[in-house]
């Protein structure tokens, strides 16, 4: 398994291009199942999760062709031949469950394996099931698979989510586009990836209003056409790379970055002493003084502070002046990066969903282990300013959500390399 070696190497400067959003692409791809006509995505990120989703869609009979070095995905679901999403694929990537709603709407049936837990939590699907049953689906759990059917088609209904679940909102939104009548989603997720999905579905002929707010209204239509759609910028990759100059010092411009995608995150950076300026090319980031100030962070659904940036923010706060308290409210086990940061000299106390970080002057490089996607990149960020060498193992986690991380950081002056571990 590969390792990434980072050596603290002083201030950074230059530009980092931000790719299309993994979490938008992973819900836009299953949308192809809703139509017999081709759906083409541009600005797609080159990631292993995207390749996993391609494999899943192909197993259902869809055609997925990757063009221009993976930046364009040309898809067609004219002839679907299978309605079973196999455990072997789903267990690797939870987002595979996003084929449930579209398949149910298009075929009137779907069999999707429950994803099983993952490192950061149990991640049940009760909200997905609740929403789809409200549209008239009959869903039964058997042998670890959800067996769903809607022989007479789906019917519009009002669905109230007890929690603003991103995936449940996406699954039910896609299903509702082909349901008979009107569907109203209440307490829907408001993430930019939901808006990107709704924008693409509208291009395909869907009738959707209110995306980006807590109430989304969908008027079902008989069929959807094809479309071509650019994947929205990845706000989590953006926030991740904005933390590189925040941690190491210097100034970096994140190309393609848009302030509206990361407002609550930028508020916290400002409190910590980081300047963010929107330019016509992206977001320019520089640290105001030699050391950042401690800040408290609580993760919430959008537009609150994103849980997917919690680990990266913790890496910054490890060397802040003062004590920071981070509350993880979205997932039950998302502090696995803390013990690894402590190997680098960080002083962190974790109690349940709360981590208290006492800032130290400087971290020391050490061998550390990536445990999940966002934890892996937080260790690399910490290594940028640590004294000496940090060796991050199990970097396959990283490949799921970050394309060319070594090249992008090398490009702004980081001392970083990827080596094949013996
Ligand atoms: C999406 O996951 C993202 N993944 C996650 O990003 C992100 O952390 C999460 O939203 C929250 O923003 C993709 O978009 C592919 P949820 P999702 O449904 O849809 C509980 C990354 O690093 N819940 O909003 O699974 C659930 O257990 C990944 O890129 C239920 O209880 O998130 C969790 O605690 C990690 N029942 C919370 O809600 C359900 O039916 C948030 O889940 C569904 C969810």
CSV table of C-alpha atoms and ligand atoms in Angstrom, one decimal:
chain,number,residue,atom,x,y,z
A,1,UNK,CA,0.0,0.0,0.0
A,2,UNK,CA,1.3,3.5,-0.9
A,3,UNK,CA,2.5,6.0,1.6
A,4,UNK,CA,2.7,9.8,1.4
A,5,UNK,CA,5.7,11.5,3.0
A,6,UNK,CA,5.3,15.2,4.0
A,7,UNK,CA,8.1,17.3,5.4
A,8,UNK,CA,7.5,20.7,7.1
A,9,UNK,CA,8.9,23.0,4.5
A,10,UNK,CA,7.9,26.6,5.3
A,11,UNK,CA,5.4,28.9,3.7
A,12,UNK,CA,3.4,28.0,0.6
A,13,UNK,CA,2.6,30.2,-2.4
A,14,UNK,CA,0.9,29.7,-5.8
A,15,UNK,CA,-2.3,28.3,-7.1
A,16,UNK,CA,-4.3,25.1,-6.6
A,17,UNK,CA,-7.1,24.1,-9.1
A,18,UNK,CA,-10.2,22.8,-7.4
A,19,UNK,CA,-12.0,19.9,-9.1
A,20,UNK,CA,-15.7,19.0,-9.5
A,21,UNK,CA,-17.5,17.8,-6.4
A,22,UNK,CA,-17.2,14.1,-5.6
A,23,UNK,CA,-20.5,14.3,-3.6
A,24,UNK,CA,-22.3,16.1,-6.5
A,25,UNK,CA,-21.0,13.7,-9.1
A,26,UNK,CA,-22.0,10.6,-7.0
A,27,UNK,CA,-25.7,11.7,-7.1
A,28,UNK,CA,-25.6,13.1,-10.6
A,29,UNK,CA,-24.4,9.8,-12.1
A,30,UNK,CA,-27.4,7.7,-10.8
A,31,UNK,CA,-29.7,10.4,-12.4
A,32,UNK,CA,-28.9,8.8,-15.7
A,33,UNK,CA,-31.1,5.9,-14.6
A,34,UNK,CA,-34.1,8.2,-14.8
A,35,UNK,CA,-34.0,8.7,-18.6
A,36,UNK,CA,-33.5,6.6,-21.7
A,37,UNK,CA,-31.6,9.5,-23.3
A,38,UNK,CA,-27.9,10.2,-22.8
A,39,UNK,CA,-26.7,12.2,-19.7
A,40,UNK,CA,-23.2,13.7,-20.0
A,41,UNK,CA,-21.4,15.2,-17.0
A,42,UNK,CA,-18.4,17.6,-17.5
A,43,UNK,CA,-15.9,18.8,-14.9
A,44,UNK,CA,-16.1,15.4,-13.3
A,45,UNK,CA,-13.4,14.6,-10.7
A,46,UNK,CA,-10.9,11.8,-11.3
A,47,UNK,CA,-11.5,9.7,-8.2
A,48,UNK,CA,-11.8,6.0,-7.2
A,49,UNK,CA,-15.4,6.6,-5.9
A,50,UNK,CA,-16.4,7.8,-9.3
A,51,UNK,CA,-15.0,4.7,-10.9
A,52,UNK,CA,-16.9,2.6,-8.3
A,53,UNK,CA,-20.2,4.3,-9.2
A,54,UNK,CA,-19.4,3.8,-13.0
A,55,UNK,CA,-19.0,0.0,-12.3
A,56,UNK,CA,-22.2,-0.1,-10.4
A,57,UNK,CA,-24.2,1.7,-13.1
A,58,UNK,CA,-22.7,-0.6,-15.7
A,59,UNK,CA,-23.7,-3.6,-13.7
A,60,UNK,CA,-27.3,-2.4,-14.1
A,61,UNK,CA,-26.9,-2.2,-17.8
A,62,UNK,CA,-26.1,1.5,-18.2
A,63,UNK,CA,-23.3,2.6,-20.5
A,64,UNK,CA,-20.7,4.9,-18.8
A,65,UNK,CA,-17.8,6.2,-21.0
A,66,UNK,CA,-15.1,8.2,-19.4
A,67,UNK,CA,-13.6,10.8,-21.7
A,68,UNK,CA,-10.9,13.5,-21.6
A,69,UNK,CA,-8.9,11.7,-18.9
A,70,UNK,CA,-12.0,11.2,-16.7
A,71,UNK,CA,-13.3,14.8,-16.8
A,72,UNK,CA,-16.2,13.9,-19.0
A,73,UNK,CA,-18.7,11.0,-18.2
A,74,UNK,CA,-20.9,10.1,-21.1
A,75,UNK,CA,-23.7,7.9,-19.8
A,76,UNK,CA,-26.8,6.2,-21.3
A,77,UNK,CA,-29.4,4.0,-19.5
A,78,UNK,CA,-31.4,3.2,-22.6
A,79,UNK,CA,-31.4,-0.5,-21.9
A,80,UNK,CA,-31.3,-1.4,-18.2
A,81,UNK,CA,-30.8,-5.1,-17.8
A,82,UNK,CA,-30.5,-5.6,-14.0
A,83,UNK,CA,-32.1,-4.0,-11.0
A,84,UNK,CA,-29.9,-5.4,-8.3
A,85,UNK,CA,-27.1,-3.3,-6.7
A,86,UNK,CA,-24.8,-5.9,-5.4
A,87,UNK,CA,-23.4,-6.0,-1.8
A,88,UNK,CA,-19.9,-6.3,-3.2
A,89,UNK,CA,-20.0,-2.8,-4.7
A,90,UNK,CA,-22.3,-1.1,-2.2
A,91,UNK,CA,-20.2,-2.1,0.8
A,92,UNK,CA,-17.3,-0.3,-0.7
A,93,UNK,CA,-19.2,3.0,-1.1
A,94,UNK,CA,-22.3,4.0,0.7
A,95,UNK,CA,-23.3,6.5,-2.1
A,96,UNK,CA,-24.2,3.4,-4.2
A,97,UNK,CA,-27.5,3.5,-2.3
A,98,UNK,CA,-28.4,6.5,-4.5
A,99,UNK,CA,-29.4,4.2,-7.3
A,100,UNK,CA,-32.5,3.1,-5.2
A,101,UNK,CA,-34.7,6.1,-5.9
A,102,UNK,CA,-34.0,6.4,-9.6
A,103,UNK,CA,-34.3,2.6,-10.3
A,104,UNK,CA,-37.6,2.5,-8.4
A,105,UNK,CA,-39.0,5.4,-10.4
A,106,UNK,CA,-37.8,4.1,-13.8
A,107,UNK,CA,-38.3,0.4,-13.4
A,108,UNK,CA,-40.9,0.1,-10.6
A,109,UNK,CA,-38.5,-2.2,-8.7
A,110,UNK,CA,-35.0,-2.2,-7.1
A,111,UNK,CA,-32.9,-4.4,-4.9
A,112,UNK,CA,-30.1,-2.6,-3.2
A,113,UNK,CA,-27.8,-4.0,-0.6
A,114,UNK,CA,-27.7,-2.1,2.7
A,115,UNK,CA,-24.3,-0.5,2.8
A,116,UNK,CA,-23.4,-1.8,6.2
A,117,UNK,CA,-21.5,0.5,8.6
A,118,UNK,CA,-18.4,2.4,7.8
A,119,UNK,CA,-15.5,3.9,9.8
A,120,UNK,CA,-17.4,7.0,10.7
A,121,UNK,CA,-20.7,5.6,11.7
A,122,UNK,CA,-23.6,3.1,11.4
A,123,UNK,CA,-25.2,5.2,8.6
A,124,UNK,CA,-28.6,3.6,8.4
A,125,UNK,CA,-31.1,4.2,5.6
A,126,UNK,CA,-34.3,4.7,7.6
A,127,UNK,CA,-34.9,8.2,6.2
A,128,UNK,CA,-34.5,7.0,2.6
A,129,UNK,CA,-37.0,4.2,3.2
A,130,UNK,CA,-39.4,6.5,5.0
A,131,UNK,CA,-39.4,9.0,2.0
A,132,UNK,CA,-39.8,6.4,-0.7
A,133,UNK,CA,-42.6,4.5,1.2
A,134,UNK,CA,-44.4,7.9,1.4
A,135,UNK,CA,-44.3,7.9,-2.4
A,136,UNK,CA,-46.0,4.5,-2.4
A,137,UNK,CA,-43.0,2.2,-2.6
A,138,UNK,CA,-43.2,-1.2,-0.7
A,139,UNK,CA,-39.8,-1.8,0.8
A,140,UNK,CA,-38.7,-5.0,2.6
A,141,UNK,CA,-35.4,-5.8,4.2
A,142,UNK,CA,-34.3,-9.4,3.4
A,143,UNK,CA,-30.9,-11.0,3.6
A,144,UNK,CA,-29.2,-7.6,4.0
A,145,UNK,CA,-30.8,-6.2,0.9
A,146,UNK,CA,-33.6,-3.7,0.5
A,147,UNK,CA,-36.3,-5.2,-1.8
A,148,UNK,CA,-38.3,-2.2,-3.2
A,149,UNK,CA,-41.2,-2.2,-5.6
A,150,UNK,CA,-43.8,0.2,-6.9
A,151,UNK,CA,-45.7,-1.8,-9.5
A,152,UNK,CA,-48.2,0.9,-10.2
A,153,UNK,CA,-45.6,3.6,-10.2
A,154,UNK,CA,-44.8,6.2,-7.5
A,155,UNK,CA,-47.3,8.8,-6.4
A,156,UNK,CA,-46.5,12.3,-5.2
A,157,UNK,CA,-46.8,12.9,-1.4
A,158,UNK,CA,-45.5,15.2,1.4
A,159,UNK,CA,-42.4,13.8,3.0
A,160,UNK,CA,-41.1,15.3,6.3
A,161,UNK,CA,-37.5,14.3,7.2
A,162,UNK,CA,-36.7,14.0,10.9
A,163,UNK,CA,-33.1,15.0,10.0
A,164,UNK,CA,-32.0,16.9,6.9
A,165,UNK,CA,-30.2,13.8,5.4
A,166,UNK,CA,-28.3,14.6,2.2
A,167,UNK,CA,-28.6,11.1,0.7
A,168,UNK,CA,-32.3,10.7,1.7
A,169,UNK,CA,-33.1,14.0,0.1
A,170,UNK,CA,-31.3,13.1,-3.1
A,171,UNK,CA,-32.9,9.6,-3.4
A,172,UNK,CA,-36.4,10.9,-2.8
A,173,UNK,CA,-35.9,14.0,-5.0
A,174,UNK,CA,-34.8,11.8,-7.9
A,175,UNK,CA,-37.7,9.4,-7.4
A,176,UNK,CA,-40.3,12.2,-7.2
A,177,UNK,CA,-39.4,13.6,-10.6
A,178,UNK,CA,-41.2,10.6,-12.2
A,179,UNK,CA,-44.0,10.2,-9.6
A,180,UNK,CA,-47.6,11.0,-10.5
A,181,UNK,CA,-48.6,14.4,-8.9
A,182,UNK,CA,-46.9,16.7,-6.5
A,183,UNK,CA,-44.2,15.9,-3.9
A,184,UNK,CA,-43.2,18.3,-1.1
A,185,UNK,CA,-40.0,17.5,0.8
A,186,UNK,CA,-39.9,19.2,4.2
A,187,UNK,CA,-36.7,19.6,6.3
A,188,UNK,CA,-34.8,18.7,3.1
A,189,UNK,CA,-31.0,19.0,3.0
A,190,UNK,CA,-29.8,22.3,1.6
A,191,UNK,CA,-26.3,21.4,0.5
A,192,UNK,CA,-25.0,22.9,-2.8
A,193,UNK,CA,-24.8,19.3,-4.2
A,194,UNK,CA,-28.6,19.1,-3.8
A,195,UNK,CA,-28.9,22.3,-5.9
A,196,UNK,CA,-26.5,20.9,-8.5
A,197,UNK,CA,-28.7,17.8,-8.7
A,198,UNK,CA,-31.9,19.7,-9.1
A,199,UNK,CA,-30.3,22.0,-11.7
A,200,UNK,CA,-29.3,19.0,-13.7
A,201,UNK,CA,-32.7,17.3,-13.3
A,202,UNK,CA,-34.4,20.5,-14.5
A,203,UNK,CA,-32.2,20.4,-17.7
A,204,UNK,CA,-33.6,16.9,-18.1
A,205,UNK,CA,-37.2,18.2,-17.9
A,206,UNK,CA,-37.9,17.8,-14.2
A,207,UNK,CA,-40.1,20.4,-12.5
A,208,UNK,CA,-38.4,21.3,-9.2
A,209,UNK,CA,-38.6,24.4,-7.0
A,210,UNK,CA,-37.1,25.3,-3.7
A,211,UNK,CA,-33.8,23.3,-3.9
A,212,UNK,CA,-31.3,24.9,-1.5
A,213,UNK,CA,-34.1,25.7,1.0
A,214,UNK,CA,-35.6,23.3,3.5
A,215,UNK,CA,-38.8,22.8,1.4
A,216,UNK,CA,-38.5,21.3,-2.1
A,217,UNK,CA,-41.6,20.9,-4.4
A,218,UNK,CA,-41.5,18.5,-7.3
A,219,UNK,CA,-44.2,18.2,-10.0
A,220,UNK,CA,-43.9,14.7,-11.4
A,221,UNK,CA,-43.5,14.3,-15.2
A,222,UNK,CA,-44.0,11.2,-17.5
A,223,UNK,CA,-40.5,11.0,-18.7
A,224,UNK,CA,-37.1,12.8,-18.6
A,225,UNK,CA,-34.8,13.7,-21.5
A,226,UNK,CA,-31.1,13.7,-21.7
A,227,UNK,CA,-28.8,16.6,-20.8
A,228,UNK,CA,-25.2,17.9,-20.5
A,229,UNK,CA,-24.3,19.3,-17.1
A,230,UNK,CA,-21.1,20.6,-15.4
A,231,UNK,CA,-20.4,19.2,-11.9
A,232,UNK,CA,-20.3,22.0,-9.3
A,233,UNK,CA,-17.0,22.9,-7.7
A,234,UNK,CA,-16.0,20.6,-4.7
A,235,UNK,CA,-16.5,22.8,-1.6
A,236,UNK,CA,-14.8,20.2,0.6
A,237,UNK,CA,-11.7,19.9,-1.6
A,238,UNK,CA,-11.8,23.7,-1.7
A,239,UNK,CA,-11.9,24.0,2.1
A,240,UNK,CA,-9.2,21.4,2.5
A,241,UNK,CA,-6.7,23.3,0.3
A,242,UNK,CA,-7.7,26.6,1.9
A,243,UNK,CA,-6.3,25.2,5.1
A,244,UNK,CA,-2.9,24.5,3.5
A,245,UNK,CA,-1.7,28.2,3.7
A,246,UNK,CA,-3.6,28.6,7.0
A,247,UNK,CA,-1.5,25.9,8.5
A,248,UNK,CA,1.8,26.4,6.8
A,249,UNK,CA,1.7,30.2,6.2
A,250,UNK,CA,2.1,32.0,2.9
A,251,UNK,CA,-0.6,32.7,0.3
A,252,UNK,CA,-2.4,30.3,-2.0
A,253,UNK,CA,-5.2,30.9,-4.5
A,254,UNK,CA,-7.7,28.1,-4.9
A,255,UNK,CA,-8.9,28.3,-8.5
A,256,UNK,CA,-12.6,27.8,-9.1
A,257,UNK,CA,-13.4,28.5,-5.4
A,258,UNK,CA,-16.6,30.4,-4.7
A,259,UNK,CA,-17.3,32.1,-1.3
A,260,UNK,CA,-21.0,31.0,-1.3
A,261,UNK,CA,-19.9,27.4,-1.1
A,262,UNK,CA,-17.9,27.8,2.1
A,263,UNK,CA,-19.4,30.8,4.0
A,264,UNK,CA,-19.7,29.2,7.5
A,265,UNK,CA,-16.2,27.7,7.1
A,266,UNK,CA,-14.7,31.1,6.0
A,267,UNK,CA,-16.3,32.7,9.1
A,268,UNK,CA,-14.4,30.3,11.3
A,269,UNK,CA,-11.2,30.9,9.4
A,270,UNK,CA,-11.7,34.7,9.9
A,271,UNK,CA,-12.1,34.2,13.6
A,272,UNK,CA,-8.9,32.1,13.6
A,273,UNK,CA,-7.0,34.9,11.8
A,274,UNK,CA,-7.1,33.8,8.2
A,275,UNK,CA,-7.8,36.2,5.4
A,276,UNK,CA,-9.9,35.0,2.5
A,277,UNK,CA,-10.4,37.2,-0.6
A,278,UNK,CA,-12.7,36.3,-3.5
A,279,UNK,CA,-10.9,37.1,-6.8
A,280,UNK,CA,-12.2,36.6,-10.4
A,281,UNK,CA,-10.3,33.2,-10.5
A,282,UNK,CA,-11.2,31.8,-7.1
A,283,UNK,CA,-10.4,32.3,-3.4
A,284,UNK,CA,-7.1,33.8,-2.2
A,285,UNK,CA,-6.1,32.6,1.4
A,286,UNK,CA,-3.4,33.9,3.7
A,287,UNK,CA,-2.6,33.7,7.4
A,288,UNK,CA,-2.7,37.1,9.1
A,289,UNK,CA,-0.1,36.5,11.8
A,290,UNK,CA,2.4,33.9,12.8
A,291,UNK,CA,-0.1,31.8,14.8
A,292,UNK,CA,-3.8,31.2,14.4
A,293,UNK,CA,-6.3,31.8,17.3
A,294,UNK,CA,-8.3,29.0,18.8
A,295,UNK,CA,-11.9,28.8,17.7
A,296,UNK,CA,-14.9,26.6,18.7
A,297,UNK,CA,-16.6,24.6,15.9
A,298,UNK,CA,-19.8,22.7,15.8
A,299,UNK,CA,-20.7,20.6,12.6
A,300,UNK,CA,-24.2,21.0,11.2
A,301,UNK,CA,-26.1,20.4,8.0
A,302,UNK,CA,-25.5,23.1,5.3
A,303,UNK,CA,-25.3,26.1,5.7
A,304,UNK,CA,-23.6,25.2,9.0
A,305,UNK,CA,-20.0,24.1,9.4
A,306,UNK,CA,-19.5,21.0,7.2
A,307,UNK,CA,-18.7,17.7,9.0
A,308,UNK,CA,-16.5,16.9,6.0
A,309,UNK,CA,-14.1,19.7,7.0
A,310,UNK,CA,-14.0,18.9,10.7
A,311,UNK,CA,-10.9,16.7,10.6
A,312,UNK,CA,-9.1,19.3,8.5
A,313,UNK,CA,-10.0,22.1,10.8
A,314,UNK,CA,-8.8,20.1,13.8
A,315,UNK,CA,-5.4,19.9,12.1
A,316,UNK,CA,-5.3,23.7,12.0
A,317,UNK,CA,-6.4,24.1,15.6
A,318,UNK,CA,-3.7,21.8,16.9
A,319,UNK,CA,-1.2,24.6,16.7
A,320,UNK,CA,-3.6,27.5,17.5
A,321,UNK,CA,-3.0,29.9,20.4
A,322,UNK,CA,-5.5,28.6,23.1
A,323,UNK,CA,-8.0,25.9,23.4
A,324,UNK,CA,-10.6,25.0,20.8
A,325,UNK,CA,-13.7,22.8,21.3
A,326,UNK,CA,-15.0,20.8,18.3
A,327,UNK,CA,-18.4,19.3,18.4
A,328,UNK,CA,-19.2,16.6,15.8
A,329,UNK,CA,-23.0,16.5,15.5
A,330,UNK,CA,-23.5,14.6,12.3
A,331,UNK,CA,-21.6,11.3,12.7
A,332,UNK,CA,-21.1,9.3,15.8
A,333,UNK,CA,-17.5,8.3,15.3
A,334,UNK,CA,-15.6,11.0,13.3
A,335,UNK,CA,-12.6,11.8,15.5
A,336,UNK,CA,-10.3,8.9,14.4
A,337,UNK,CA,-7.8,11.4,13.2
A,338,UNK,CA,-7.4,12.7,16.8
A,339,UNK,CA,-5.2,9.8,18.1
A,340,UNK,CA,-3.0,10.1,14.9
A,341,UNK,CA,-2.6,13.9,15.4
A,342,UNK,CA,-1.7,13.1,19.0
A,343,UNK,CA,1.2,11.0,17.7
A,344,UNK,CA,2.5,14.2,16.2
A,345,UNK,CA,2.3,16.0,19.6
A,346,UNK,CA,-1.2,17.4,19.4
A,347,UNK,CA,-3.0,17.7,22.8
A,348,UNK,CA,-6.6,16.6,22.2
A,349,UNK,CA,-9.2,15.2,24.6
A,350,UNK,CA,-12.1,13.3,23.0
A,351,UNK,CA,-15.3,12.7,25.0
A,352,UNK,CA,-18.1,11.3,22.8
A,353,UNK,CA,-18.9,13.8,20.2
A,354,UNK,CA,-16.7,16.5,21.6
A,355,UNK,CA,-13.0,17.1,21.1
A,356,UNK,CA,-11.0,19.7,23.1
A,357,UNK,CA,-7.8,20.8,21.4
A,358,UNK,CA,-5.1,22.6,23.4
A,359,UNK,CA,-2.9,24.3,20.9
A,360,UNK,CA,0.8,23.6,20.9
A,361,UNK,CA,3.6,25.7,19.3
A,362,UNK,CA,4.5,23.1,16.6
A,363,UNK,CA,3.7,19.5,15.8
A,364,UNK,CA,6.4,16.9,15.2
A,365,UNK,CA,6.4,14.7,12.1
A,366,UNK,CA,5.7,11.0,12.8
A,367,UNK,CA,4.4,7.8,11.1
A,368,UNK,CA,0.6,8.0,11.1
A,369,UNK,CA,-2.3,6.0,9.8
A,370,UNK,CA,-5.2,7.2,7.6
A,371,UNK,CA,-8.5,5.8,8.8
A,372,UNK,CA,-11.1,7.4,6.5
A,373,UNK,CA,-11.1,9.9,3.7
A,374,UNK,CA,-11.2,13.2,5.5
A,375,UNK,CA,-9.0,12.0,8.4
A,376,UNK,CA,-6.3,11.1,5.8
A,377,UNK,CA,-6.0,14.5,4.4
A,378,UNK,CA,-6.0,16.2,7.8
A,379,UNK,CA,-2.8,14.3,8.6
A,380,UNK,CA,-1.2,15.5,5.4
A,381,UNK,CA,-2.2,19.1,6.3
A,382,UNK,CA,-0.8,18.7,9.8
A,383,UNK,CA,2.5,17.4,8.2
A,384,UNK,CA,2.9,20.6,6.1
A,385,UNK,CA,4.0,22.6,9.1
A,386,UNK,CA,5.3,19.8,11.4
A,387,UNK,CA,8.9,19.6,12.3
A,388,UNK,CA,10.5,16.8,10.2
A,389,UNK,CA,8.9,14.0,8.3
A,390,UNK,CA,5.3,12.7,8.6
A,391,UNK,CA,4.6,9.3,6.9
A,392,UNK,CA,0.9,8.7,6.2
A,393,UNK,CA,0.0,5.1,5.5
A,394,UNK,CA,-3.2,3.6,4.0
A,395,UNK,CA,-3.5,6.5,1.5
A,396,UNK,CA,-6.0,4.5,-0.6
A,397,UNK,CA,-8.6,6.3,1.6
A,398,UNK,CA,-7.3,9.6,0.1
A,399,UNK,CA,-7.7,8.4,-3.5
A,400,UNK,CA,-11.5,8.2,-2.9
A,401,UNK,CA,-11.9,11.9,-2.6
A,402,UNK,CA,-8.8,13.8,-3.7
A,403,UNK,CA,-7.3,13.7,-7.1
A,404,UNK,CA,-3.5,14.4,-7.5
A,405,UNK,CA,-3.1,15.7,-3.9
A,406,UNK,CA,0.7,15.4,-4.1
A,407,UNK,CA,0.9,17.3,-7.4
A,408,UNK,CA,-1.4,20.0,-6.1
A,409,UNK,CA,0.5,20.6,-2.9
A,410,UNK,CA,3.9,20.3,-4.6
A,411,UNK,CA,2.7,23.0,-6.9
A,412,UNK,CA,2.6,25.5,-4.1
A,413,UNK,CA,5.9,24.6,-2.6
A,414,UNK,CA,5.1,21.7,-0.2
A,415,UNK,CA,7.7,19.0,0.3
A,416,UNK,CA,5.6,15.9,-0.4
A,417,UNK,CA,6.0,12.6,-2.2
A,418,UNK,CA,4.1,9.4,-2.7
A,419,UNK,CA,6.0,6.2,-2.3
A,420,UNK,CA,5.2,2.5,-2.8
A,421,UNK,CA,5.4,0.8,0.6
A,422,UNK,CA,7.3,-2.4,0.5
B,1,LIG,C1,-23.4,12.7,2.5
B,1,LIG,O1,-23.5,11.4,3.1
B,1,LIG,C2,-21.9,12.8,2.0
B,1,LIG,N1,-21.6,11.7,1.1
B,1,LIG,C3,-21.0,12.7,3.2
B,1,LIG,O2,-19.6,12.9,2.7
B,1,LIG,C4,-21.3,13.8,4.2
B,1,LIG,O3,-20.5,13.7,5.3
B,1,LIG,C5,-22.8,13.7,4.6
B,1,LIG,O4,-23.6,13.8,3.4
B,1,LIG,C6,-23.2,14.9,5.5
B,1,LIG,O5,-23.0,16.1,4.9
B,1,LIG,C7,-22.1,11.9,-0.2
B,1,LIG,O6,-22.7,12.8,-0.6
B,1,LIG,C8,-21.7,10.8,-1.1
B,1,LIG,P1,-26.6,12.0,5.6
B,1,LIG,P2,-24.9,10.9,3.6
B,1,LIG,O7,-27.6,11.1,5.0
B,1,LIG,O8,-25.9,11.2,2.5
B,1,LIG,C9,-27.7,9.8,9.6
B,1,LIG,C10,-17.4,12.4,2.5
B,1,LIG,O9,-16.4,12.4,3.3
B,1,LIG,N2,-28.8,9.1,8.7
B,1,LIG,O10,-26.8,13.5,5.6
B,1,LIG,O11,-24.8,9.5,4.0
B,1,LIG,C11,-26.4,9.3,9.2
B,1,LIG,O12,-26.1,8.1,9.9
B,1,LIG,C12,-18.7,11.8,2.9
B,1,LIG,O13,-17.3,12.9,1.3
B,1,LIG,C13,-29.7,8.3,9.3
B,1,LIG,O14,-29.8,8.2,10.6
B,1,LIG,O15,-25.2,11.8,4.9
B,1,LIG,C14,-25.5,10.4,9.7
B,1,LIG,O16,-25.2,10.3,11.0
B,1,LIG,C15,-18.6,11.2,4.3
B,1,LIG,N3,-30.7,7.7,8.5
B,1,LIG,C16,-26.3,11.7,9.4
B,1,LIG,O17,-27.7,11.2,9.3
B,1,LIG,C17,-30.7,7.9,7.2
B,1,LIG,O18,-31.6,7.3,6.5
B,1,LIG,C18,-25.9,12.4,8.1
B,1,LIG,O19,-26.2,11.5,7.0
B,1,LIG,C19,-29.7,8.7,6.6
B,1,LIG,C20,-28.7,9.3,7.4
